[in-house]
């Protein structure tokens, strides 16, 4: 399976497991082990996108897109995991990076669908 498809699926997973809690903070949180697992997968895909593909291809569109979307994925992963020391800062800007992840997901998904 192409890595772009894997990253796109991880973006969708990140959105599915973060947006409901961002929109309605009173929802019961996921069990910690599950949020840690999901967040770790999303973080790993974001780190790959940022550090492996993004930084190595900054001279083309998809390299820059990978860098930006990877950062959004890692921030979303931290929001899913709910690290105590990062939660206040993440909560203040959550709509910004969740919107950025949504735009990134749409860009990737439309591009893959057109292939």
mmCIF file of C-alpha atoms in Angstrom:
data_model
loop_
_atom_site.group_PDB
_atom_site.id
_atom_site.type_symbol
_atom_site.label_atom_id
_atom_site.label_comp_id
_atom_site.label_asym_id
_atom_site.label_seq_id
_atom_site.Cartn_x
_atom_site.Cartn_y
_atom_site.Cartn_z
ATOM 1 C CA UNK A 1 0.000 0.000 0.000
ATOM 2 C CA UNK A 2 1.438 3.442 -0.895
ATOM 3 C CA UNK A 3 2.594 5.555 2.030
ATOM 4 C CA UNK A 4 0.393 8.474 0.922
ATOM 5 C CA UNK A 5 -2.669 6.295 1.410
ATOM 6 C CA UNK A 6 -1.485 5.161 4.835
ATOM 7 C CA UNK A 7 -0.846 8.759 5.901
ATOM 8 C CA UNK A 8 -4.273 9.812 4.598
ATOM 9 C CA UNK A 9 -5.983 7.042 6.587
ATOM 10 C CA UNK A 10 -4.044 8.129 9.685
ATOM 11 C CA UNK A 11 -5.237 11.710 9.123
ATOM 12 C CA UNK A 12 -8.823 10.455 9.001
ATOM 13 C CA UNK A 13 -8.316 8.412 12.171
ATOM 14 C CA UNK A 14 -6.880 11.479 13.886
ATOM 15 C CA UNK A 15 -9.905 13.542 12.863
ATOM 16 C CA UNK A 16 -12.397 10.863 13.921
ATOM 17 C CA UNK A 17 -10.870 10.552 17.373
ATOM 18 C CA UNK A 18 -10.288 14.253 18.041
ATOM 19 C CA UNK A 19 -13.027 16.375 16.469
ATOM 20 C CA UNK A 20 -15.947 15.036 18.569
ATOM 21 C CA UNK A 21 -14.060 15.881 21.769
ATOM 22 C CA UNK A 22 -13.064 19.292 20.481
ATOM 23 C CA UNK A 23 -16.657 20.115 19.542
ATOM 24 C CA UNK A 24 -18.177 18.729 22.749
ATOM 25 C CA UNK A 25 -15.617 18.656 25.585
ATOM 26 C CA UNK A 26 -18.101 17.017 27.970
ATOM 27 C CA UNK A 27 -17.949 13.714 26.081
ATOM 28 C CA UNK A 28 -16.500 10.854 28.071
ATOM 29 C CA UNK A 29 -12.852 10.423 27.073
ATOM 30 C CA UNK A 30 -11.526 7.226 25.559
ATOM 31 C CA UNK A 31 -9.764 4.769 27.876
ATOM 32 C CA UNK A 32 -6.177 5.932 28.286
ATOM 33 C CA UNK A 33 -4.676 2.821 26.658
ATOM 34 C CA UNK A 34 -6.843 3.278 23.555
ATOM 35 C CA UNK A 35 -6.144 6.998 23.252
ATOM 36 C CA UNK A 36 -2.424 6.274 23.698
ATOM 37 C CA UNK A 37 -2.513 3.644 20.939
ATOM 38 C CA UNK A 38 -4.469 5.803 18.480
ATOM 39 C CA UNK A 39 -2.449 8.895 19.288
ATOM 40 C CA UNK A 40 0.811 6.997 18.861
ATOM 41 C CA UNK A 41 -0.192 5.718 15.422
ATOM 42 C CA UNK A 42 -1.251 9.205 14.298
ATOM 43 C CA UNK A 43 1.915 10.716 15.774
ATOM 44 C CA UNK A 44 4.153 8.150 14.048
ATOM 45 C CA UNK A 45 2.519 8.816 10.676
ATOM 46 C CA UNK A 46 2.841 12.568 11.245
ATOM 47 C CA UNK A 47 6.489 12.230 12.229
ATOM 48 C CA UNK A 48 7.188 10.177 9.109
ATOM 49 C CA UNK A 49 5.387 12.746 6.985
ATOM 50 C CA UNK A 50 7.282 15.639 8.555
ATOM 51 C CA UNK A 51 10.773 14.293 9.053
ATOM 52 C CA UNK A 52 11.158 11.613 6.399
ATOM 53 C CA UNK A 53 9.226 12.952 3.433
ATOM 54 C CA UNK A 54 8.620 16.618 4.198
ATOM 55 C CA UNK A 55 12.080 17.791 5.154
ATOM 56 C CA UNK A 56 13.691 15.762 2.360
ATOM 57 C CA UNK A 57 11.461 17.259 -0.353
ATOM 58 C CA UNK A 58 11.055 20.930 0.519
ATOM 59 C CA UNK A 59 11.603 21.976 -3.090
ATOM 60 C CA UNK A 60 8.312 20.505 -4.324
ATOM 61 C CA UNK A 61 4.646 20.921 -3.458
ATOM 62 C CA UNK A 62 4.166 17.498 -1.854
ATOM 63 C CA UNK A 63 7.212 17.933 0.334
ATOM 64 C CA UNK A 64 5.843 21.171 1.781
ATOM 65 C CA UNK A 65 2.367 19.601 2.072
ATOM 66 C CA UNK A 66 3.897 16.637 3.934
ATOM 67 C CA UNK A 67 5.754 18.934 6.316
ATOM 68 C CA UNK A 68 2.673 20.978 7.158
ATOM 69 C CA UNK A 69 0.246 18.064 7.374
ATOM 70 C CA UNK A 70 2.727 16.087 9.487
ATOM 71 C CA UNK A 71 2.922 18.892 12.021
ATOM 72 C CA UNK A 72 -0.888 19.028 12.167
ATOM 73 C CA UNK A 73 -0.978 15.260 12.648
ATOM 74 C CA UNK A 74 1.514 15.337 15.510
ATOM 75 C CA UNK A 75 -0.390 18.136 17.271
ATOM 76 C CA UNK A 76 -3.640 16.230 16.826
ATOM 77 C CA UNK A 77 -2.000 13.095 18.224
ATOM 78 C CA UNK A 78 -0.899 14.984 21.318
ATOM 79 C CA UNK A 79 -4.459 16.267 21.715
ATOM 80 C CA UNK A 80 -5.792 12.691 21.444
ATOM 81 C CA UNK A 81 -3.265 11.391 23.984
ATOM 82 C CA UNK A 82 -3.967 14.371 26.289
ATOM 83 C CA UNK A 83 -0.508 14.828 27.723
ATOM 84 C CA UNK A 84 -1.001 16.797 30.916
ATOM 85 C CA UNK A 85 1.843 19.257 30.413
ATOM 86 C CA UNK A 86 0.769 20.098 26.848
ATOM 87 C CA UNK A 87 -3.011 20.094 27.228
ATOM 88 C CA UNK A 88 -3.537 23.804 28.043
ATOM 89 C CA UNK A 89 -1.590 25.007 25.018
ATOM 90 C CA UNK A 90 -3.121 22.372 22.780
ATOM 91 C CA UNK A 91 -6.623 23.251 23.894
ATOM 92 C CA UNK A 92 -6.197 26.945 23.055
ATOM 93 C CA UNK A 93 -5.245 26.277 19.435
ATOM 94 C CA UNK A 94 -7.084 23.015 18.784
ATOM 95 C CA UNK A 95 -9.476 24.435 16.181
ATOM 96 C CA UNK A 96 -6.568 25.809 14.161
ATOM 97 C CA UNK A 97 -4.631 22.560 13.849
ATOM 98 C CA UNK A 98 -7.768 20.413 13.512
ATOM 99 C CA UNK A 99 -8.928 22.624 10.631
ATOM 100 C CA UNK A 100 -5.449 22.364 9.110
ATOM 101 C CA UNK A 101 -5.585 18.582 9.402
ATOM 102 C CA UNK A 102 -9.029 18.529 7.781
ATOM 103 C CA UNK A 103 -7.796 20.616 4.843
ATOM 104 C CA UNK A 104 -4.733 18.367 4.530
ATOM 105 C CA UNK A 105 -6.906 15.252 4.592
ATOM 106 C CA UNK A 106 -9.164 16.647 1.863
ATOM 107 C CA UNK A 107 -6.144 17.553 -0.283
ATOM 108 C CA UNK A 108 -4.623 14.090 0.065
ATOM 109 C CA UNK A 109 -7.923 12.199 -0.323
ATOM 110 C CA UNK A 110 -8.965 14.115 -3.470
ATOM 111 C CA UNK A 111 -5.528 13.623 -5.000
ATOM 112 C CA UNK A 112 -5.557 9.883 -4.260
ATOM 113 C CA UNK A 113 -9.103 9.528 -5.595
ATOM 114 C CA UNK A 114 -8.051 11.193 -8.867
ATOM 115 C CA UNK A 115 -5.156 8.766 -9.402
#
